[in-house]
Coordinates of N, CA and C and ligand atoms in Angstrom, one line a residue:
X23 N 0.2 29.3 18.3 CA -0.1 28.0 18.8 C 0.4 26.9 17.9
X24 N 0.8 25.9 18.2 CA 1.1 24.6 17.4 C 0.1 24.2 16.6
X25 N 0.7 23.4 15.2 CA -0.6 22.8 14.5 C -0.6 21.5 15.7
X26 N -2.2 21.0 15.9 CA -2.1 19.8 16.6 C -1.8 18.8 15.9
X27 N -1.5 17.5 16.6 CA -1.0 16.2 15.6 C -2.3 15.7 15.1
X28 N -2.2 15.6 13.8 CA -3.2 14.6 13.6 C -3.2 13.0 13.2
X29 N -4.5 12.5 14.0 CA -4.7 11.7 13.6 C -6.0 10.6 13.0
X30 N -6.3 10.4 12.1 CA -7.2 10.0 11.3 C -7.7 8.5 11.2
X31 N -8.9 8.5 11.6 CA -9.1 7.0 12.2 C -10.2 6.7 11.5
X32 N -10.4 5.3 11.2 CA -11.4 4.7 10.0 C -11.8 3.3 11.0
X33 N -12.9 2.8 11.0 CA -12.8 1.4 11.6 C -13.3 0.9 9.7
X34 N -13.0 -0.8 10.3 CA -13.7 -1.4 8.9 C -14.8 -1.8 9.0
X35 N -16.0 -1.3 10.1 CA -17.2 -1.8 10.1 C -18.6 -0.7 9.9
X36 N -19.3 -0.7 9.5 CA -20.3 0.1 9.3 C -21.2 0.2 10.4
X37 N -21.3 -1.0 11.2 CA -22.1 -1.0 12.3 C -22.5 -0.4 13.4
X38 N -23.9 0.6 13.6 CA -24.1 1.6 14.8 C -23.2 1.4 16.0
X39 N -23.4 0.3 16.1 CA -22.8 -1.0 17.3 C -21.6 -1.3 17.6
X40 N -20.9 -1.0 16.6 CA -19.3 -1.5 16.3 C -18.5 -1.6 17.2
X41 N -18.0 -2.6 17.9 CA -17.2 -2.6 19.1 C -15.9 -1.7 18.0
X42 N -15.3 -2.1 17.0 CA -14.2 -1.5 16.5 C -14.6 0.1 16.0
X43 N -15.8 0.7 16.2 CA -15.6 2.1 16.2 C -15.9 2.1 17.9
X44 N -16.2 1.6 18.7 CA -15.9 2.5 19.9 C -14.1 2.1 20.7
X45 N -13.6 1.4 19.7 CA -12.0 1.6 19.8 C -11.9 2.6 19.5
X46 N -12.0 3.3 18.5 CA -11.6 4.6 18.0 C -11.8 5.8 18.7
X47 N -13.3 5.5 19.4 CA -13.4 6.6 20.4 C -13.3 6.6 21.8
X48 N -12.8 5.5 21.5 CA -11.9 5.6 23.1 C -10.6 5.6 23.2
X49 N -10.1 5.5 22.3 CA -8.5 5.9 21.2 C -8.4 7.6 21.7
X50 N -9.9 8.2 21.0 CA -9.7 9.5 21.2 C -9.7 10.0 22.6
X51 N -10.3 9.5 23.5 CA -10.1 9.8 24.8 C -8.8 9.7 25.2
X52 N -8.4 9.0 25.3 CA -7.0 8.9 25.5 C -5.5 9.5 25.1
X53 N -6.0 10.4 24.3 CA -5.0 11.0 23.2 C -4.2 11.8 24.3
X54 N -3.0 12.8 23.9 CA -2.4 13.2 24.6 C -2.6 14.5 24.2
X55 N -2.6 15.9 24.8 CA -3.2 17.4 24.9 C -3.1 17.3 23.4
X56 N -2.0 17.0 22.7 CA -1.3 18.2 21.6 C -1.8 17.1 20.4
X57 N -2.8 15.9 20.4 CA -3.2 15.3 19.5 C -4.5 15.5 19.4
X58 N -5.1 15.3 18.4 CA -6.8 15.2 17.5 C -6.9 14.3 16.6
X59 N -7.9 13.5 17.0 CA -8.4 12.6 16.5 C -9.5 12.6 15.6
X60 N -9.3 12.4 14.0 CA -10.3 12.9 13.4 C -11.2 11.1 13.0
X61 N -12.4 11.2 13.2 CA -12.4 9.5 12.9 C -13.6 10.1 11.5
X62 N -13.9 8.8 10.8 CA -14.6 9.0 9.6 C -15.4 7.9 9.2
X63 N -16.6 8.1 8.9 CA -17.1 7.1 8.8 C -17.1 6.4 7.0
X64 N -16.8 5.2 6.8 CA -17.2 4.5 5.5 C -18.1 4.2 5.3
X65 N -19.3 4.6 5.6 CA -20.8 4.5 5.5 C -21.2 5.6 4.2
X66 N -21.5 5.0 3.4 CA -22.1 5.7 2.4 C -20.9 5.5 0.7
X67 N -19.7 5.2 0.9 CA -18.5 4.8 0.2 C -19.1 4.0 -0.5
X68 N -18.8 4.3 -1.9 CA -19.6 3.2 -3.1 C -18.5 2.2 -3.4
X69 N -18.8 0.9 -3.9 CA -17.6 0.0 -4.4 C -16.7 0.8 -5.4
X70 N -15.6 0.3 -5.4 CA -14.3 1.2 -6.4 C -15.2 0.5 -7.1
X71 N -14.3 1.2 -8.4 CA -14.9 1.3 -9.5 C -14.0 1.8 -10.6
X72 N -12.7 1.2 -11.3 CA -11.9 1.6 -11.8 C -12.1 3.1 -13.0
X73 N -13.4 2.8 -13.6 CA -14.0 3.3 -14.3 C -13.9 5.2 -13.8
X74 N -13.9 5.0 -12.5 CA -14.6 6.5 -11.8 C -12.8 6.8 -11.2
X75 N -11.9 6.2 -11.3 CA -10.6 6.3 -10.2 C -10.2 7.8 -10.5
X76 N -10.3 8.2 -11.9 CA -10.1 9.6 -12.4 C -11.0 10.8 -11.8
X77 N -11.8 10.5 -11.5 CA -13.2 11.4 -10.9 C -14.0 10.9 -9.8
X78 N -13.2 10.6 -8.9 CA -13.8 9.9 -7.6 C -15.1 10.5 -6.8
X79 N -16.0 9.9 -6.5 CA -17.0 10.5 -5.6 C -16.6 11.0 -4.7
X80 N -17.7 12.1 -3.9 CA -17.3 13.1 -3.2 C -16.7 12.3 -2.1
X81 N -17.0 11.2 -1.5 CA -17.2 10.5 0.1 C -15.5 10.3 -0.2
X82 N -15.3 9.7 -1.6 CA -14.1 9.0 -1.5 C -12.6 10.5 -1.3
X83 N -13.0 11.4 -2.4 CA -12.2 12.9 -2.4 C -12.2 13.1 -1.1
X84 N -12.8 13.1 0.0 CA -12.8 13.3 1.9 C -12.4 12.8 2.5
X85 N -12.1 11.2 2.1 CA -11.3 10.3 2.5 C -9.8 10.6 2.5
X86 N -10.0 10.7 0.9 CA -8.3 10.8 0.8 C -7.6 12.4 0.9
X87 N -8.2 13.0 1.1 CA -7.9 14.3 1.8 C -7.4 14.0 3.0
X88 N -8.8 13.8 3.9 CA -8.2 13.4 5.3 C -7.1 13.0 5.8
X89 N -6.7 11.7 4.9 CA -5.8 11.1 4.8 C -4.3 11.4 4.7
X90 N -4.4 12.4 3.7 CA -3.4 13.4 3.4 C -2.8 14.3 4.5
X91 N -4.2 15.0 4.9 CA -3.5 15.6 6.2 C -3.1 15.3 7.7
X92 N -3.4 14.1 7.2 CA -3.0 13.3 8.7 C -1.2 13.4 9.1
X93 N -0.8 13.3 10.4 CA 0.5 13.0 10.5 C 0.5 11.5 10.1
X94 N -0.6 10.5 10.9 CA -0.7 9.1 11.0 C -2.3 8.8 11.1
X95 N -2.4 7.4 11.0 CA -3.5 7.1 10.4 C -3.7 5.5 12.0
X96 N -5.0 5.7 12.1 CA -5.1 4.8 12.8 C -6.6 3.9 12.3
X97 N -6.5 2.4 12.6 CA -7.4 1.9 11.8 C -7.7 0.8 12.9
X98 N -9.2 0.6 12.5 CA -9.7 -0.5 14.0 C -10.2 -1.3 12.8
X99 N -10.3 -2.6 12.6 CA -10.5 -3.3 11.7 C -11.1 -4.7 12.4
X100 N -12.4 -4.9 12.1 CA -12.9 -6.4 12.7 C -12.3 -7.1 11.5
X101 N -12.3 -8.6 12.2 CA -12.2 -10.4 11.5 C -13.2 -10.4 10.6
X102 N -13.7 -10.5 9.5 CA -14.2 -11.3 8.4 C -13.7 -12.5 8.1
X103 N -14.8 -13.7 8.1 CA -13.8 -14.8 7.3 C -12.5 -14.7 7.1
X104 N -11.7 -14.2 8.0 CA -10.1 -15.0 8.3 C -9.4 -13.6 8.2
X105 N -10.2 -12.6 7.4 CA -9.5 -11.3 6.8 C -10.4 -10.0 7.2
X106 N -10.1 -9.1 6.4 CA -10.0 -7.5 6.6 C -12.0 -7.8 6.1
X107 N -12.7 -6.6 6.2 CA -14.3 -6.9 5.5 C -13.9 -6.0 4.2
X108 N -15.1 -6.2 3.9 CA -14.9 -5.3 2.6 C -15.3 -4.2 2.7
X109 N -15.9 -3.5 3.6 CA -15.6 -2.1 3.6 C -14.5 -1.7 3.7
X110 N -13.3 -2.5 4.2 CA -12.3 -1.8 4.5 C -11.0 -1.8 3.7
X111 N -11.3 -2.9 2.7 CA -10.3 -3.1 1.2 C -10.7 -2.2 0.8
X112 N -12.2 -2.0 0.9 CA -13.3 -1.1 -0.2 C -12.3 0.4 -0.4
X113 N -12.2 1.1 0.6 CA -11.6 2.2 1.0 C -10.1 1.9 0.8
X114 N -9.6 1.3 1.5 CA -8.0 0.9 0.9 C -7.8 0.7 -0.7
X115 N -8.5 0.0 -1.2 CA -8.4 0.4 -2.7 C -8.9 1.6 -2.9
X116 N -9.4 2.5 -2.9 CA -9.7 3.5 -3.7 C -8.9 4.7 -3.1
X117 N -8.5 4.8 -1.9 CA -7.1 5.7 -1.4 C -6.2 4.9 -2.1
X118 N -5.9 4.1 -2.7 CA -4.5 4.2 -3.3 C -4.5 3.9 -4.7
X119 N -5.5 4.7 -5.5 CA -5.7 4.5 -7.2 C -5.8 6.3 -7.0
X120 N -5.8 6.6 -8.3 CA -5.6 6.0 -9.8 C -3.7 6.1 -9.5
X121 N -3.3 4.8 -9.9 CA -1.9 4.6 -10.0 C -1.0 6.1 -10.1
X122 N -0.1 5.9 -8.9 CA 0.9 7.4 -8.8 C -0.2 8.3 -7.6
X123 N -1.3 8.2 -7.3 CA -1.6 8.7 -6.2 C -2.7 8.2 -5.0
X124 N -1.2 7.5 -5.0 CA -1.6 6.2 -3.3 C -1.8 7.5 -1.9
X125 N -2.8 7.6 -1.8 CA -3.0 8.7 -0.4 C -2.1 8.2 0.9
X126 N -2.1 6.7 1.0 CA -1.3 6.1 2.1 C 0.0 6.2 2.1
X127 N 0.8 6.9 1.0 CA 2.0 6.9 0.8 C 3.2 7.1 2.0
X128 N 3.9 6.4 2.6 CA 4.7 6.9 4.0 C 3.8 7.2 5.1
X129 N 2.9 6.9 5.2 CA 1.6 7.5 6.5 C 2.3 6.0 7.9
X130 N 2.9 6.7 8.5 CA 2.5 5.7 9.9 C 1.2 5.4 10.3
X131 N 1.2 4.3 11.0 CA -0.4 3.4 10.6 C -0.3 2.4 11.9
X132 N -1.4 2.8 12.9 CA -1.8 2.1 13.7 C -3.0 1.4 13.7
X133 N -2.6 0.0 14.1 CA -3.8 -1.0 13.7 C -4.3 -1.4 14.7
X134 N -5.5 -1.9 15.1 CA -6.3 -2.7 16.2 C -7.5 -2.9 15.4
X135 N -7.6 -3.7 16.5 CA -9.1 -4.9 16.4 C -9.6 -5.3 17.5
X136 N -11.1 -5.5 17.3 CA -12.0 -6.2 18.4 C -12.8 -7.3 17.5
X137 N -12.4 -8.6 18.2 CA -13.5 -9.5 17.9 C -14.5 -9.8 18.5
X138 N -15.7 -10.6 18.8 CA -16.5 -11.3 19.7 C -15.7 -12.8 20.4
X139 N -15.0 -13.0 19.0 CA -14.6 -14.7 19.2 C -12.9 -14.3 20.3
X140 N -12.0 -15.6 20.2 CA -10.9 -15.4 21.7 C -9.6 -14.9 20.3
X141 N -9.5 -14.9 19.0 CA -8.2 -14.7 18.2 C -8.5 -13.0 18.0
X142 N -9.3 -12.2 18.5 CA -8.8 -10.8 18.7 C -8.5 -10.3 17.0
X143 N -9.3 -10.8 16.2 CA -8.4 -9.9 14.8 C -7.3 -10.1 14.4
X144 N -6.7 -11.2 14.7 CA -5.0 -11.1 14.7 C -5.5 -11.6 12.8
X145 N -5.9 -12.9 12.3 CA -6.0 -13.2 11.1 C -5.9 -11.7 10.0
X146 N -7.1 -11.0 10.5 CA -7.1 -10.0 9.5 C -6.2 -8.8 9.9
X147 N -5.7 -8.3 10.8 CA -4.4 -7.7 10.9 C -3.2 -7.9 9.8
X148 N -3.0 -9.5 9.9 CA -2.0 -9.8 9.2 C -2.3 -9.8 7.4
X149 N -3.6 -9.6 7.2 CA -4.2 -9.5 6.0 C -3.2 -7.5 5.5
X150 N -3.7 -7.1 6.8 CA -4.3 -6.0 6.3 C -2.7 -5.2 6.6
X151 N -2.1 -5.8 7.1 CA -0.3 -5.2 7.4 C 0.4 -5.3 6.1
X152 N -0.7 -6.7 5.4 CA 0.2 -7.0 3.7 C 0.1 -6.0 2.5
X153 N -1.0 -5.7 2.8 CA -1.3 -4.3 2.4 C -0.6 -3.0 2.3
X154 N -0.5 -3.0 3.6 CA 0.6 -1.7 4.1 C 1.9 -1.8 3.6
X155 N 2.5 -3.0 3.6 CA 3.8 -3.3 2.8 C 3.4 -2.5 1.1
X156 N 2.4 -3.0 0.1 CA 2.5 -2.9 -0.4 C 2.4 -1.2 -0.9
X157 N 1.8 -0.7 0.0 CA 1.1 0.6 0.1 C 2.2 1.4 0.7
X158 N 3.4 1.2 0.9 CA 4.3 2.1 1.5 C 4.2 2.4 2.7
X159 N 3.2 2.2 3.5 CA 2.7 2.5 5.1 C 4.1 1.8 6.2
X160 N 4.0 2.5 7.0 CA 4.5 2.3 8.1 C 3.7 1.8 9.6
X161 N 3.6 0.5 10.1 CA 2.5 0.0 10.6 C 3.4 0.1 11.8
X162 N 2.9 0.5 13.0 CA 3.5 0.2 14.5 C 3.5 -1.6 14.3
X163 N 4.7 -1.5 15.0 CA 4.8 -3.4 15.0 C 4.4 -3.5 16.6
X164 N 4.8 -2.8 17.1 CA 4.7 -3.3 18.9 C 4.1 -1.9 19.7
X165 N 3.1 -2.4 20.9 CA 1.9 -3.2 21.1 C 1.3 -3.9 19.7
X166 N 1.0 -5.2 19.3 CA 0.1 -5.8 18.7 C -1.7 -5.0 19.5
X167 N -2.5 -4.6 18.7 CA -3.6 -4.4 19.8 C -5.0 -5.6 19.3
X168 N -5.3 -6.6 19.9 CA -5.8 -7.3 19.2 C -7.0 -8.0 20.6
X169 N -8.3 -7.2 20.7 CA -9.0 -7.7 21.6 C -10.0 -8.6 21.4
X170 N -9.9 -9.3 21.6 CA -10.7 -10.9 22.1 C -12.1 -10.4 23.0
X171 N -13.2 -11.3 22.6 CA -13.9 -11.2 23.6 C -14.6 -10.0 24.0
X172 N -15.3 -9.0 23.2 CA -15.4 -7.5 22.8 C -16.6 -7.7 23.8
X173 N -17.6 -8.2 23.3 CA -18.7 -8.2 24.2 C -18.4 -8.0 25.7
X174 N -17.7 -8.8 26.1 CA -17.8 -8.6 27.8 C -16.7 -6.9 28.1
X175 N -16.3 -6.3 27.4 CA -15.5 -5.5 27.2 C -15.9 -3.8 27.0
X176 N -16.9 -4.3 26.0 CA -17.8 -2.6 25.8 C -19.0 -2.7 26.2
X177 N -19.7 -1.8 26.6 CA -21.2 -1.6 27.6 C -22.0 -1.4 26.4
X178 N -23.2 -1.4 26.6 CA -24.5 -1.1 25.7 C -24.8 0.1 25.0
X179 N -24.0 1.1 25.6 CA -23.8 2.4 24.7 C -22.6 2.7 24.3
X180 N -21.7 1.4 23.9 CA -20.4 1.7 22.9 C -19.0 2.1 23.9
X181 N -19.4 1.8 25.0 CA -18.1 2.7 26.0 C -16.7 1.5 26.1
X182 N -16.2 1.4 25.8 CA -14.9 0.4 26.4 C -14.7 0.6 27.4
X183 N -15.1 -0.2 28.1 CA -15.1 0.1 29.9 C -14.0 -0.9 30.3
X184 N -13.4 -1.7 30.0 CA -12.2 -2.6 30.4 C -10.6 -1.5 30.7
X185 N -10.1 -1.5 31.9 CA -9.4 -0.6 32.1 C -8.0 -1.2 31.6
X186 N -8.0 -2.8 31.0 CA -6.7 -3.0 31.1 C -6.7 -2.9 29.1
X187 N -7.8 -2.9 28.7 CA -8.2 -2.9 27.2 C -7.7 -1.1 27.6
X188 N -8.3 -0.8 27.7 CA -8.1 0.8 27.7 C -6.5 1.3 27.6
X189 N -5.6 0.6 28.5 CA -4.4 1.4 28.8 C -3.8 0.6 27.6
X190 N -4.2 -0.8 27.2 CA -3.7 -1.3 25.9 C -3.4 -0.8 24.6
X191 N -4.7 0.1 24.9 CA -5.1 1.2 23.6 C -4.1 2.1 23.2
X192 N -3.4 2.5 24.7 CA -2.9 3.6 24.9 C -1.3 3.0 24.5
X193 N -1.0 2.3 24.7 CA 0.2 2.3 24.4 C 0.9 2.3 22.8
X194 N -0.2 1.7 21.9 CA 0.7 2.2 20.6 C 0.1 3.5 19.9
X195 N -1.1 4.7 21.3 CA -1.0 6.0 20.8 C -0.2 6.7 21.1
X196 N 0.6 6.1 22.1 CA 1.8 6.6 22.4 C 2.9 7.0 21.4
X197 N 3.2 5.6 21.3 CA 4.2 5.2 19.9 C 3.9 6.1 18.8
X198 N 2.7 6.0 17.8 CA 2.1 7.0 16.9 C 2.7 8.6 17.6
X199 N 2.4 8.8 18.2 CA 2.4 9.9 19.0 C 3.7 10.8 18.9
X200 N 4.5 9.3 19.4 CA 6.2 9.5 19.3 C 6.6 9.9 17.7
X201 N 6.0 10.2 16.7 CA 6.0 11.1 15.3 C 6.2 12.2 15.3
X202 N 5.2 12.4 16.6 CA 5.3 14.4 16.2 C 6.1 15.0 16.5
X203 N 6.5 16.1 15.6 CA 7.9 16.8 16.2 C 8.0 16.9 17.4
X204 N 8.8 16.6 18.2 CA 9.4 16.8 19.6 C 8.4 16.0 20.6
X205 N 7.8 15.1 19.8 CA 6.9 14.0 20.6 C 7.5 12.9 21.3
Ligands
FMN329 C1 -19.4 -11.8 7.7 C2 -18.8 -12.0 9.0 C3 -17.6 -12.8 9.2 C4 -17.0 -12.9 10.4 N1 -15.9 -13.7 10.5 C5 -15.2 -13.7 11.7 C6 -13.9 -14.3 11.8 O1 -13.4 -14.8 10.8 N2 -13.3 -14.2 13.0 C7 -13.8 -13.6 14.1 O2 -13.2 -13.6 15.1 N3 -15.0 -13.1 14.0 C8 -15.7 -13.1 12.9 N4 -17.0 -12.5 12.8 C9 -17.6 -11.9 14.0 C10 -17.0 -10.5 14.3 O3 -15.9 -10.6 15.1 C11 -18.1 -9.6 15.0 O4 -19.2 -9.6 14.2 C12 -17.6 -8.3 15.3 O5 -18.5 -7.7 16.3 C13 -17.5 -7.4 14.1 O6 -16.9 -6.1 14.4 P1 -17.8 -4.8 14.7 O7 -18.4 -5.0 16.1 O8 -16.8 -3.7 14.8 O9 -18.8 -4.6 13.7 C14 -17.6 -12.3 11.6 C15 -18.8 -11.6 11.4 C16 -19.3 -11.4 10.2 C17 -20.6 -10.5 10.0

């Protein structure tokens, strides 16, 4: 049987509620037979901590494993004040320390966001793409996935029920997708 494609998905929000983790699992509904979506939660991730970069906690060593075995990496990231939150630098810095072993190294990297407000995450996208540059990543440039207006969008038990959000989703797992050998 084939190894399936993987793909490893992080949102930047902690929240039970997170419209940007039920991107992720509605990312995974959508996947195509020969892909798996592994998603992970940053809940429990202590602040880096240069001091520890040599002897990382367990949460962070799972991270950057995961990471590792991914084909591609997909990341749902809400707006903070104009940018990325800090859970999700939090974890971006400590996958790419202690210097010489950046986990993101060459990883294709699909981004999305859900806001409440009508600018969809675009601010912290562009935060978080600058990153990627610096990090070696390879970011899908096209579909942008950037949803506006989340509330009217996901139902009360986390479902993305918007069909035209939904097929949106789908198009740069497509692309991602387009990685795998003979994908
Ligand atoms: C500290 C903080 C800052 C925020 N800043 C922004 C912002 O700059 N732009 C925006 O569109 N929404 C902003 N929001 C609202 C978020 O879009 C909203 O809380 C969203 O639901 C967070 O994503 P989540 O549902 O995945 O947790 C902010 C929320 C918080 C808690």
């Amino acid at each position: 049987m084939l190894t399936p494609f993987r793909i490893f998905g992080f949102a930047g929000s902690l929240r039970k509620g997170s419209y940007n983790k039920a991107l992720l699992r509605a990312a995974a509904e959508l996947l195509p037979g020969y892909a798996e979506l592994e998603i992970f939660d940053l809940e429990g991730m202590p602040l880096f901590n240069a001091d520890l970069e040599q002897s990382p906690p367990a949460t962070v060593r799972e991270f950057k494993a995961g990471v590792r075995t991914a084909d591609v990496l997909l990341i749902a990231t809400p707006e903070y004040n104009y940018s990325i939150p800090g859970v999700l630098k939090n974890a971006i810095d400590w996958g790419s320390r202690p210097h010489g072993d950046n986990c993101f190294e060459d990883k294709p990297v699909d981004i999305m966001g859900a806001s409440i407000g009508m600018i969809g995450t675009a601010r912290a996208q562009y935060h978080l793409r600058q990153s990627c540059v610096f990090l070696n990543m390879h970011p899908v440039n096209r579909p942008e996935v950037m949803i506006p207006f989340a509330k009217d969008k996901i139902d009360k038990d986390g479902r993305l029920t918007d069909e035209q959000t939904r097929a949106k989703i789908k198009e740069p797992i497509d692309s991602l997708t387009a990685w795998a050998p003979g994908g």
